[in-house]
Short mmCIF file of C-alpha atoms in Angstrom, two decimals:
data_model
loop_
_atom_site.label_atom_id
_atom_site.label_comp_id
_atom_site.label_asym_id
_atom_site.label_seq_id
_atom_site.Cartn_x
_atom_site.Cartn_y
_atom_site.Cartn_z
CA MET A 1 -0.18 0.00 0.25
CA ASN A 2 0.92 3.36 -0.92
CA THR A 3 1.44 5.09 1.82
CA ASN A 4 0.86 9.02 0.63
CA SER A 5 -2.34 7.36 0.47
CA LEU A 6 -3.05 7.44 4.16
CA ASN A 7 -5.44 9.90 4.25
CA LEU A 8 -7.67 9.67 6.92
CA LEU A 9 -10.11 12.07 6.46
CA PRO A 10 -12.25 11.13 3.77
CA ALA A 11 -12.85 7.86 6.25
CA LEU A 12 -14.11 10.32 9.20
CA PRO A 13 -17.14 9.50 8.77
CA GLU A 14 -16.18 5.61 9.74
CA ILE A 15 -13.78 6.77 11.79
CA VAL A 16 -16.12 8.59 14.79
CA LEU A 17 -18.97 5.30 13.51
CA LEU A 18 -16.22 3.19 15.22
CA CYS A 19 -15.58 5.19 18.13
CA GLY A 20 -18.71 6.23 19.00
CA LEU A 21 -19.48 2.37 18.74
CA PHE A 22 -17.35 0.73 20.96
CA SER A 23 -18.38 3.86 23.49
CA VAL A 24 -21.57 2.61 23.69
CA LEU A 25 -20.56 -0.92 24.15
CA LEU A 26 -18.24 -0.17 27.33
CA ILE A 27 -20.49 2.15 28.50
CA ASP A 28 -23.44 -0.39 28.44
CA LEU A 29 -21.51 -2.99 29.97
CA TRP A 30 -21.66 -0.86 33.47
CA LEU A 31 -25.75 -0.20 33.07
CA LYS A 32 -28.74 -1.79 35.11
CA ASP A 33 -31.83 -3.21 33.02
CA GLY A 34 -33.27 -0.33 33.81
CA GLN A 35 -30.67 2.43 32.72
CA ARG A 36 -31.40 1.54 28.63
CA ARG A 37 -32.03 4.29 27.46
CA VAL A 38 -28.73 5.64 28.07
CA THR A 39 -27.67 3.43 25.81
CA HIS A 40 -30.66 4.34 23.16
CA TYR A 41 -29.51 8.12 23.56
CA LEU A 42 -26.08 7.84 23.24
CA SER A 43 -26.72 5.83 19.87
CA LEU A 44 -28.34 7.98 18.61
CA LEU A 45 -25.76 10.77 19.93
CA VAL A 46 -23.09 8.25 17.50
CA LEU A 47 -25.54 8.43 14.66
CA ALA A 48 -25.61 11.83 14.73
CA LEU A 49 -21.79 12.78 15.41
CA ALA A 50 -21.80 10.52 12.10
CA ALA A 51 -23.97 11.90 9.87
CA ALA A 52 -21.99 15.47 11.19
CA ALA A 53 -18.77 14.08 10.30
CA GLN A 54 -19.95 13.02 6.56
CA CYS A 55 -21.15 16.82 6.10
CA TYR A 56 -17.77 18.25 7.52
CA VAL A 57 -15.84 15.60 5.12
CA TRP A 58 -18.36 16.70 2.50
CA THR A 59 -16.77 16.92 -1.63
CA PRO A 60 -17.83 17.78 -4.60
CA VAL A 61 -14.98 15.61 -6.70
CA ALA A 62 -14.38 12.59 -5.66
CA VAL A 63 -11.61 11.42 -3.68
CA SER A 64 -10.20 8.09 -2.84
CA ILE A 65 -7.72 6.70 -0.53
CA PHE A 66 -5.86 3.45 0.98
CA SER A 67 -4.47 2.99 -2.36
CA ASP A 68 -8.46 3.41 -3.94
CA MET A 69 -9.26 0.15 -1.83
CA TYR A 70 -11.90 3.22 -0.36
CA LEU A 71 -13.95 6.20 -2.39
CA SER A 72 -15.65 9.25 -0.75
CA ASP A 73 -17.76 10.93 -3.67
CA GLY A 74 -21.51 12.01 -3.88
CA LEU A 75 -22.55 8.74 -4.74
CA SER A 76 -21.21 7.47 -0.98
CA GLN A 77 -22.31 10.29 1.12
CA LEU A 78 -25.51 10.58 -0.77
CA ALA A 79 -26.14 6.96 0.25
CA LYS A 80 -24.58 6.95 4.10
CA LEU A 81 -26.49 10.53 5.06
CA THR A 82 -29.52 8.38 4.33
CA MET A 83 -28.41 5.36 6.31
CA TYR A 84 -28.24 7.47 8.86
CA ALA A 85 -31.47 8.71 9.06
CA ALA A 86 -32.89 5.28 8.39
CA LEU A 87 -31.32 4.31 11.31
CA ALA A 88 -32.39 7.34 13.20
CA ALA A 89 -35.63 6.82 12.94
CA ALA A 90 -35.72 3.05 13.56
CA PHE A 91 -34.16 3.86 16.82
CA VAL A 92 -36.68 6.10 17.46
CA TYR A 93 -39.83 3.92 16.35
CA ALA A 94 -38.16 -0.08 17.85
CA ALA A 95 -37.63 2.01 21.54
CA PRO A 96 -41.68 1.60 23.08
CA TYR A 97 -41.51 -1.82 20.59
CA ASN A 98 -38.08 -3.26 22.51
CA ARG A 99 -39.08 -2.00 25.74
CA VAL A 100 -41.97 -4.11 26.40
CA ARG A 101 -40.61 -6.75 24.90
CA SER A 102 -37.58 -7.04 26.79
CA ILE A 103 -35.24 -6.46 24.03
CA PHE A 104 -34.62 -3.10 25.25
CA GLY A 105 -30.72 -3.61 25.87
CA GLY A 106 -27.23 -2.45 23.74
CA GLU A 107 -26.80 -5.77 22.37
CA PHE A 108 -30.15 -4.27 19.36
CA TYR A 109 -28.41 -1.10 19.00
CA THR A 110 -24.22 -2.50 18.93
CA LEU A 111 -25.28 -4.66 16.30
CA SER A 112 -27.43 -1.84 14.65
CA LEU A 113 -24.28 0.08 14.32
CA PHE A 114 -21.79 -2.79 13.58
CA GLY A 115 -24.31 -3.42 10.53
CA LEU A 116 -24.20 0.17 10.04
CA THR A 117 -20.82 0.16 9.30
CA GLY A 118 -20.49 -2.60 7.00
CA MET A 119 -22.85 -0.80 5.24
CA SER A 120 -20.41 1.41 5.23
CA MET A 121 -18.25 -0.18 3.62
CA MET A 122 -20.45 -1.29 0.58
CA ALA A 123 -20.72 2.38 0.03
CA SER A 124 -17.67 3.10 -0.05
CA ALA A 125 -15.73 0.17 -1.47
CA GLY A 126 -13.05 0.58 -4.79
CA HIS A 127 -12.19 -2.40 -3.65
CA PHE A 128 -13.64 -6.38 -3.46
CA LEU A 129 -12.24 -7.04 -0.45
CA VAL A 130 -13.59 -3.99 1.40
CA ALA A 131 -16.90 -4.88 -0.15
CA TYR A 132 -17.40 -8.12 0.96
CA ILE A 133 -16.09 -7.59 4.38
CA GLY A 134 -18.42 -4.60 4.89
CA LEU A 135 -21.02 -7.29 3.11
CA GLU A 136 -20.22 -9.72 5.77
CA LEU A 137 -20.19 -7.52 8.86
CA LEU A 138 -23.94 -6.55 8.01
CA SER A 139 -25.17 -9.63 7.30
CA LEU A 140 -23.41 -11.08 10.42
CA SER A 141 -24.82 -8.23 12.46
CA LEU A 142 -28.30 -9.05 10.60
CA TYR A 143 -27.84 -12.90 11.49
CA ALA A 144 -27.32 -11.37 15.32
CA MET A 145 -30.54 -9.52 15.54
CA ILE A 146 -33.25 -11.08 14.19
CA ALA A 147 -32.57 -14.26 16.63
CA LEU A 148 -32.36 -11.31 19.17
CA ARG A 149 -36.40 -12.07 21.35
CA ARG A 150 -34.12 -15.76 22.38
CA ASP A 151 -37.41 -17.59 23.49
CA SER A 152 -39.07 -17.24 20.47
CA ALA A 153 -38.55 -19.99 17.63
CA ARG A 154 -40.34 -18.70 15.14
CA SER A 155 -37.32 -15.88 15.37
CA ALA A 156 -34.48 -18.61 15.92
CA GLU A 157 -35.66 -20.26 12.70
CA ALA A 158 -35.80 -17.00 10.26
CA ALA A 159 -32.79 -16.28 11.58
CA LEU A 160 -30.89 -20.18 11.02
CA LYS A 161 -32.99 -19.73 7.12
CA TYR A 162 -31.25 -16.28 6.75
CA PHE A 163 -27.79 -17.65 7.61
CA VAL A 164 -27.45 -20.56 6.09
CA LEU A 165 -28.71 -19.06 2.54
CA GLY A 166 -26.30 -15.56 3.34
CA ALA A 167 -23.89 -18.11 3.98
CA ARG A 168 -24.29 -19.24 0.83
CA ALA A 169 -25.03 -16.43 -1.44
CA SER A 170 -21.75 -15.08 0.32
CA GLY A 171 -19.55 -18.35 -0.89
CA LEU A 172 -20.42 -17.54 -4.33
CA LEU A 173 -20.04 -14.48 -4.78
CA LEU A 174 -16.51 -14.60 -3.18
CA TYR A 175 -16.14 -17.78 -5.38
CA GLY A 176 -17.05 -15.31 -8.79
CA VAL A 177 -14.98 -12.64 -7.24
CA SER A 178 -11.73 -15.25 -7.93
CA MET A 179 -12.53 -15.27 -10.83
CA ILE A 180 -12.81 -12.17 -11.74
CA TYR A 181 -8.67 -12.22 -9.94
CA GLY A 182 -7.62 -14.66 -11.79
CA ALA A 183 -8.97 -13.14 -15.55
CA THR A 184 -7.88 -9.44 -14.44
CA GLY A 185 -4.91 -9.95 -11.95
CA SER A 186 -6.56 -7.68 -9.51
CA LEU A 187 -9.29 -6.80 -7.24
CA ASN A 188 -9.61 -2.98 -7.54
CA PHE A 189 -12.49 -1.65 -9.23
CA ALA A 190 -10.94 0.61 -11.36
CA THR A 191 -7.76 -2.23 -12.45
CA ILE A 192 -10.35 -4.81 -13.33
CA LEU A 193 -11.91 -2.50 -15.59
CA ALA A 194 -9.10 -1.34 -17.04
CA ASN A 195 -7.71 -4.78 -17.32
CA SER A 196 -11.21 -5.95 -18.75
CA TYR A 197 -10.98 -3.22 -21.56
CA SER A 198 -7.76 -4.11 -22.37
CA GLY A 199 -8.63 -7.36 -23.43
CA LEU A 200 -7.80 -10.25 -21.29
CA ASP A 201 -6.27 -13.74 -22.11
CA GLN A 202 -9.62 -15.70 -20.52
CA PRO A 203 -12.30 -13.78 -21.08
CA TRP A 204 -15.19 -16.59 -20.28
CA LEU A 205 -13.56 -16.53 -17.13
CA MET A 206 -14.60 -12.88 -15.75
CA LYS A 207 -18.14 -13.73 -17.51
CA LEU A 208 -18.40 -16.98 -15.51
CA GLY A 209 -17.09 -15.07 -11.86
CA LEU A 210 -19.86 -12.55 -12.88
CA ILE A 211 -22.56 -14.83 -13.25
CA PHE A 212 -21.22 -15.52 -9.88
CA VAL A 213 -21.49 -12.16 -8.81
CA VAL A 214 -24.40 -11.30 -9.64
CA VAL A 215 -25.99 -14.44 -7.71
CA GLY A 216 -24.57 -12.61 -4.92
CA ILE A 217 -25.91 -9.30 -5.95
CA ALA A 218 -29.75 -10.28 -6.28
CA PHE A 219 -29.49 -12.77 -2.69
CA LYS A 220 -28.58 -9.51 -0.99
CA LEU A 221 -31.09 -7.03 -2.87
CA GLY A 222 -33.56 -9.90 -2.07
CA ALA A 223 -34.70 -10.23 -5.84
CA VAL A 224 -36.17 -13.44 -7.49
CA PRO A 225 -35.36 -17.13 -7.35
CA PHE A 226 -33.02 -15.51 -4.10
CA HIS A 227 -36.20 -14.03 -2.67
CA MET A 228 -36.95 -16.87 -0.38
CA TRP A 229 -35.07 -15.38 3.16
CA VAL A 230 -37.36 -12.41 3.07
CA PRO A 231 -40.53 -12.95 4.32
CA ASP A 232 -39.68 -15.87 6.50
CA VAL A 233 -37.04 -13.25 7.93
CA TYR A 234 -39.67 -10.20 8.22
CA GLU A 235 -42.48 -13.03 9.34
CA GLY A 236 -39.64 -14.05 12.00
CA ALA A 237 -37.63 -11.20 12.82
CA PRO A 238 -39.31 -8.84 16.19
CA THR A 239 -40.63 -6.31 13.95
CA SER A 240 -38.04 -3.47 15.25
CA VAL A 241 -36.21 -5.87 13.22
CA ALA A 242 -37.04 -5.76 10.30
CA ALA A 243 -37.88 -2.03 10.63
CA ILE A 244 -33.80 -2.50 10.01
CA VAL A 245 -33.61 -5.56 7.97
CA GLY A 246 -35.75 -3.48 5.04
CA SER A 247 -35.58 -0.41 5.46
CA ALA A 248 -31.28 0.69 4.81
CA PRO A 249 -29.75 -2.29 3.46
CA LYS A 250 -31.64 -1.95 0.48
CA MET A 251 -29.79 1.20 -0.22
CA ALA A 252 -26.73 -0.11 0.76
CA ALA A 253 -27.29 -3.11 -1.51
CA ALA A 254 -27.84 -0.89 -4.46
CA VAL A 255 -25.14 1.08 -4.48
CA PHE A 256 -22.80 -2.17 -3.48
CA ALA A 257 -24.44 -3.24 -7.17
CA ALA A 258 -23.33 -0.11 -8.90
CA ARG A 259 -20.76 0.05 -7.35
CA ILE A 260 -18.99 -3.33 -8.61
CA LEU A 261 -21.43 -3.88 -11.68
CA TYR A 262 -20.39 0.16 -13.24
CA GLY A 263 -16.87 0.55 -11.56
CA ALA A 264 -15.42 -3.28 -12.64
CA MET A 265 -18.29 -5.27 -15.03
CA ASP A 266 -18.83 -1.85 -16.66
CA ASN A 267 -17.04 -3.37 -19.78
CA GLU A 268 -19.09 -6.52 -19.43
CA HIS A 269 -22.31 -3.80 -19.93
CA ALA A 270 -23.95 -6.31 -22.21
CA ASP A 271 -23.83 -9.71 -20.27
CA TRP A 272 -24.75 -8.30 -16.78
CA THR A 273 -28.11 -6.33 -17.89
CA GLN A 274 -29.69 -9.78 -19.79
CA MET A 275 -29.52 -11.23 -16.21
CA LEU A 276 -30.87 -8.66 -14.19
CA ALA A 277 -33.59 -8.00 -16.83
CA VAL A 278 -34.46 -11.86 -16.36
CA ILE A 279 -33.73 -11.71 -12.80
CA ALA A 280 -36.19 -7.95 -12.02
CA VAL A 281 -38.78 -9.34 -14.39
CA ALA A 282 -39.03 -13.05 -11.99
CA SER A 283 -39.09 -10.27 -9.24
CA LEU A 284 -42.11 -8.30 -10.78
CA LEU A 285 -43.79 -11.35 -11.14
CA VAL A 286 -43.27 -13.42 -8.48
CA GLY A 287 -43.54 -10.39 -5.62
CA ASN A 288 -46.34 -8.93 -6.96
CA LEU A 289 -48.44 -11.63 -7.23
CA ALA A 290 -47.30 -13.66 -3.96
CA ALA A 291 -47.96 -10.68 -1.94
CA ILE A 292 -51.24 -10.96 -3.11
CA MET A 293 -52.53 -14.49 -1.24
CA GLN A 294 -50.94 -13.20 2.23
CA THR A 295 -52.57 -12.21 5.35
CA ASN A 296 -49.97 -11.47 7.43
CA LEU A 297 -48.59 -8.01 6.84
CA LYS A 298 -44.96 -8.60 7.55
CA ARG A 299 -44.49 -11.27 4.59
CA MET A 300 -47.13 -9.18 2.13
CA LEU A 301 -44.81 -6.29 2.98
CA ALA A 302 -41.61 -8.33 2.20
CA TYR A 303 -42.53 -10.17 -1.15
CA SER A 304 -43.78 -6.30 -2.40
CA THR A 305 -39.91 -5.17 -1.08
CA VAL A 306 -39.08 -8.13 -3.97
CA SER A 307 -40.76 -6.38 -6.27
CA HIS A 308 -39.48 -2.85 -5.21
CA MET A 309 -36.00 -4.33 -5.65
CA GLY A 310 -36.67 -5.40 -9.29
CA PHE A 311 -37.66 -1.89 -10.00
CA VAL A 312 -34.16 -1.09 -8.65
CA LEU A 313 -32.84 -3.72 -10.89
CA LEU A 314 -34.25 -2.20 -13.73
CA ALA A 315 -32.99 0.90 -13.39
CA PHE A 316 -29.77 -0.42 -14.35
CA LEU A 317 -30.06 -1.67 -17.54
CA GLY A 318 -30.33 2.33 -18.82
CA GLY A 319 -25.96 2.86 -17.64
CA SER A 320 -24.22 4.73 -15.16
CA ILE A 321 -25.84 7.94 -15.51
CA SER A 322 -28.94 6.73 -15.79
CA PHE A 323 -28.81 4.93 -11.91
CA SER A 324 -29.85 7.42 -10.93
CA ALA A 325 -33.88 6.40 -10.94
CA GLY A 326 -33.14 3.41 -9.20
CA LEU A 327 -30.88 5.55 -6.33
CA TYR A 328 -33.71 7.81 -5.81
CA TYR A 329 -35.96 4.78 -5.95
CA ALA A 330 -34.00 2.89 -3.61
CA LEU A 331 -33.91 5.93 -1.28
CA THR A 332 -38.08 7.07 -1.85
CA TYR A 333 -38.43 3.47 -0.70
CA VAL A 334 -35.77 3.65 2.58
CA ALA A 335 -38.76 6.20 3.83
CA THR A 336 -41.10 4.79 3.04
CA ALA A 337 -40.58 1.23 4.15
CA LEU A 338 -39.48 2.59 8.16
CA VAL A 339 -43.59 4.36 8.31
CA GLY A 340 -45.22 0.60 7.75
CA PHE A 341 -43.00 -0.99 10.47
CA GLY A 342 -42.74 2.70 12.14
CA VAL A 343 -46.74 2.28 12.50
CA LEU A 344 -46.74 -1.70 13.65
CA MET A 345 -44.69 -1.03 16.51
CA GLN A 346 -46.61 1.62 17.24
CA LEU A 347 -49.79 -0.45 16.82
CA SER A 348 -48.17 -3.52 18.84
CA ASP A 349 -48.53 -3.47 22.44
CA GLU A 350 -46.73 -5.95 25.49
CA THR A 351 -49.51 -8.84 24.94
CA ALA A 352 -49.76 -9.04 20.74
CA ASP A 353 -48.20 -8.00 17.89
CA CYS A 354 -49.80 -6.30 15.10
CA GLU A 355 -48.78 -7.97 11.96
CA THR A 356 -51.54 -9.40 10.11
CA ILE A 357 -54.29 -7.12 7.52
CA ALA A 358 -56.83 -7.79 10.44
CA ASP A 359 -54.95 -6.36 13.26
CA LEU A 360 -55.19 -2.85 10.83
CA ALA A 361 -58.88 -3.98 10.58
CA GLY A 362 -61.38 -0.29 11.86
CA LEU A 363 -57.57 1.47 12.48
CA ASN A 364 -59.46 5.01 11.16
CA GLN A 365 -62.04 4.23 14.41
CA ARG A 366 -59.07 3.54 16.68
CA ASN A 367 -56.56 6.49 15.57
CA ALA A 368 -57.57 8.21 12.63
CA TRP A 369 -53.97 9.58 12.47
CA TYR A 370 -52.16 5.76 12.44
CA ALA A 371 -54.64 5.60 9.88
CA PHE A 372 -53.70 8.10 7.29
CA LEU A 373 -50.23 7.55 7.69
CA MET A 374 -50.87 3.66 6.81
CA LEU A 375 -52.99 4.71 3.56
CA LEU A 376 -49.85 7.28 2.90
CA THR A 377 -47.96 4.29 2.50
CA MET A 378 -50.04 2.28 1.15
CA PHE A 379 -50.69 5.15 -1.83
CA SER A 380 -47.20 5.93 -2.04
CA MET A 381 -45.58 1.93 -2.25
CA ALA A 382 -48.18 1.32 -4.74
CA GLY A 383 -47.66 4.88 -7.05
CA ILE A 384 -50.42 6.58 -6.58
CA PRO A 385 -50.40 10.46 -7.23
CA PRO A 386 -48.58 12.81 -4.95
CA LEU A 387 -47.00 10.58 -2.80
CA VAL A 388 -43.43 9.98 -3.97
CA GLY A 389 -43.56 6.19 -5.39
CA PHE A 390 -45.12 7.13 -8.09
CA TYR A 391 -42.53 9.81 -9.32
CA ALA A 392 -39.92 7.09 -8.24
CA LYS A 393 -42.03 4.14 -11.01
CA LEU A 394 -42.52 6.91 -13.41
CA GLN A 395 -38.18 7.74 -13.34
CA VAL A 396 -37.81 3.88 -13.76
CA ILE A 397 -40.30 3.85 -16.16
CA GLN A 398 -39.27 6.77 -18.41
CA LEU A 399 -36.00 4.86 -18.64
CA LEU A 400 -36.89 2.23 -19.76
CA VAL A 401 -38.87 3.97 -22.84
CA GLY A 402 -36.38 6.14 -23.08
CA LYS A 403 -33.40 3.13 -23.88
CA GLY A 404 -35.46 0.77 -25.64
CA TYR A 405 -36.81 -1.31 -23.75
CA LEU A 406 -40.17 -0.63 -24.10
CA TRP A 407 -42.12 -4.24 -23.59
CA LEU A 408 -40.61 -4.03 -20.37
CA ALA A 409 -41.78 -0.88 -19.48
CA VAL A 410 -45.17 -2.36 -20.20
CA PHE A 411 -44.81 -4.86 -17.87
CA ALA A 412 -44.04 -3.16 -15.51
CA VAL A 413 -47.12 -1.08 -15.37
CA VAL A 414 -48.59 -3.94 -15.44
CA MET A 415 -47.28 -5.55 -12.86
CA SER A 416 -47.39 -1.55 -10.88
CA LEU A 417 -51.68 -2.57 -11.30
CA ILE A 418 -51.58 -6.07 -10.04
CA GLY A 419 -49.50 -4.38 -6.94
CA ALA A 420 -51.98 -1.85 -6.23
CA PHE A 421 -54.78 -4.78 -5.69
CA TYR A 422 -52.99 -6.09 -2.33
CA TYR A 423 -52.20 -2.61 -1.33
CA LEU A 424 -55.34 -1.06 -1.17
CA ARG A 425 -57.00 -4.06 0.17
CA VAL A 426 -54.35 -2.37 3.38
CA VAL A 427 -56.39 0.81 3.42
CA ARG A 428 -60.26 -1.27 2.53
CA THR A 429 -59.10 -3.02 5.94
CA ILE A 430 -58.67 0.34 7.60
CA TYR A 431 -61.24 2.83 6.29
CA PHE A 432 -64.02 -0.05 6.21
CA ASP A 433 -63.53 -2.95 8.03
CA GLU A 434 -65.52 -2.98 11.83
CA PRO A 435 -62.40 -2.55 14.18
CA GLN A 436 -61.38 -6.83 16.07
CA ASN A 437 -59.54 -5.34 18.09
CA VAL A 438 -60.74 -2.26 20.64
CA ARG A 439 -57.16 -1.60 22.39
CA ILE A 440 -55.09 1.38 21.59
CA ARG A 441 -52.34 2.16 22.48
CA PRO A 442 -50.78 5.69 24.18
CA GLY A 443 -47.21 4.71 22.23
CA SER A 444 -44.46 7.33 21.99
CA ALA A 445 -44.89 10.94 21.32
CA VAL A 446 -41.35 11.52 20.25
CA ALA A 447 -41.92 8.59 18.10
CA LYS A 448 -45.14 9.76 17.10
CA ALA A 449 -43.77 12.86 15.91
CA VAL A 450 -40.82 11.16 13.90
CA LEU A 451 -42.83 8.84 12.56
CA SER A 452 -45.94 11.46 11.16
CA ALA A 453 -42.59 14.11 10.12
CA ASN A 454 -41.23 11.42 8.08
CA ALA A 455 -44.91 9.82 6.71
CA LEU A 456 -45.30 13.65 5.22
CA LEU A 457 -42.00 13.50 3.58
CA LEU A 458 -43.43 11.14 1.50
CA LEU A 459 -45.73 13.88 0.67
CA LEU A 460 -43.66 16.57 0.17
CA TRP A 461 -41.33 14.75 -2.20
CA GLY A 462 -44.57 13.64 -4.31
CA ILE A 463 -45.75 17.64 -4.80
CA LEU A 464 -42.26 18.77 -5.13
CA PRO A 465 -39.88 15.57 -6.46
CA GLN A 466 -37.45 17.14 -8.30
CA SER A 467 -35.40 18.57 -5.67
CA VAL A 468 -34.80 15.41 -4.23
CA MET A 469 -34.06 13.31 -8.06
CA ASP A 470 -31.30 16.86 -8.69
CA TRP A 471 -29.78 15.21 -5.87
CA CYS A 472 -29.30 11.79 -6.53
CA VAL A 473 -28.57 12.86 -10.45
CA GLN A 474 -26.17 15.31 -8.87
CA ALA A 475 -24.86 12.24 -6.54
CA VAL A 476 -24.34 9.27 -9.46
CA GLN A 477 -22.04 12.26 -11.61
CA THR A 478 -19.68 12.78 -9.42
CA ALA A 479 -18.96 9.19 -7.93
CA ALA A 480 -15.88 7.48 -8.96
CA GLY A 481 -15.05 6.39 -12.26
#
């Protein structure tokens, strides 16, 4: 490694995050069960400091350090700020939910922060080694978090399934990386791309490695046919953990995929676009059709996530600059998913979780505000104007039409119409069914305020979408490579 590249300033957000994480870990050891609020507020402080550090080192041009292994550019900066904000919101929503379930401990916060560190590394990776370490750090944290409720057989089963399938996917990804190294002689994204453009002695080895890498990417996104873990994890994990699994990691996975496909494998664009098109079509089809049959709301959101990741993959077909539509879609999906899981957590109490569609029956009569927030969530996911989900879908469809993928654009529209059915079914249950559960949980005033701001953001971004889209376009244009 060139010692001249050891400039630590661009990596300040990760340094702050790790120092804060270790501080929270040590302080939590000395706290009693009734003092876990300290861990909660310290974790929020760590996220605020990491976000401040990211704003401090913000740069309009791409910077690479550690011999181009770490990249700091518009793409990583926007992704990290989104992930910091998403995790902070999830912490606020989860606090009252975890407290009544005896999982309001330091493990929830420290594992989440370890996972966030892995996500940050994925977003800034310029080297397969950094990307893989970040991916494994995230995955290992999520395995443990899903099994956080030690007395729940369902959580343990979900964690075990995710662990087994995740380990196999990581092995396949690593196998593909080894083939790419054999073909190009490097693990650095920029060097791999340069060597592939200059010509390879064994181009077939590069293509074979590409297949395994795409499999690993599809698994981490939860795309078909590597989606089997998604519904089981969403249903089996505590809702507070499912909110984290279904939000920030999706942004990290999208940027992770962009780094690899555009930063290292762009010369193989014709090959991986065909694979992604097939995976995206299958994800839209299976995700929407399977979601229709679900009565458990968390499983329905899981299958809808599969279909949404299909839209993100479709955005890759237009080229590196056009990925701004996929980045915008991932960002808006993170914000939307957080509202949905946040409402479920606020409606759950110490005796039962709110996780089936029937649990929302007559919600408008019990709590009109939470009913309205869930309506905004469902309308945004369905792509109904003026919510932000409509504009996110529109951007991807316009991209497909502009690039000549007319049949894919038509298919995406048809799948969106099918998806609207099960989202509107939830709204009908909320507003027109008779209430079966008369309990009204008071919830947390702070959580309700943050949740309301989060939901109203979906409406504001839908009315004024161009500003957020401009951020995404600028982030992609200033990305390294």
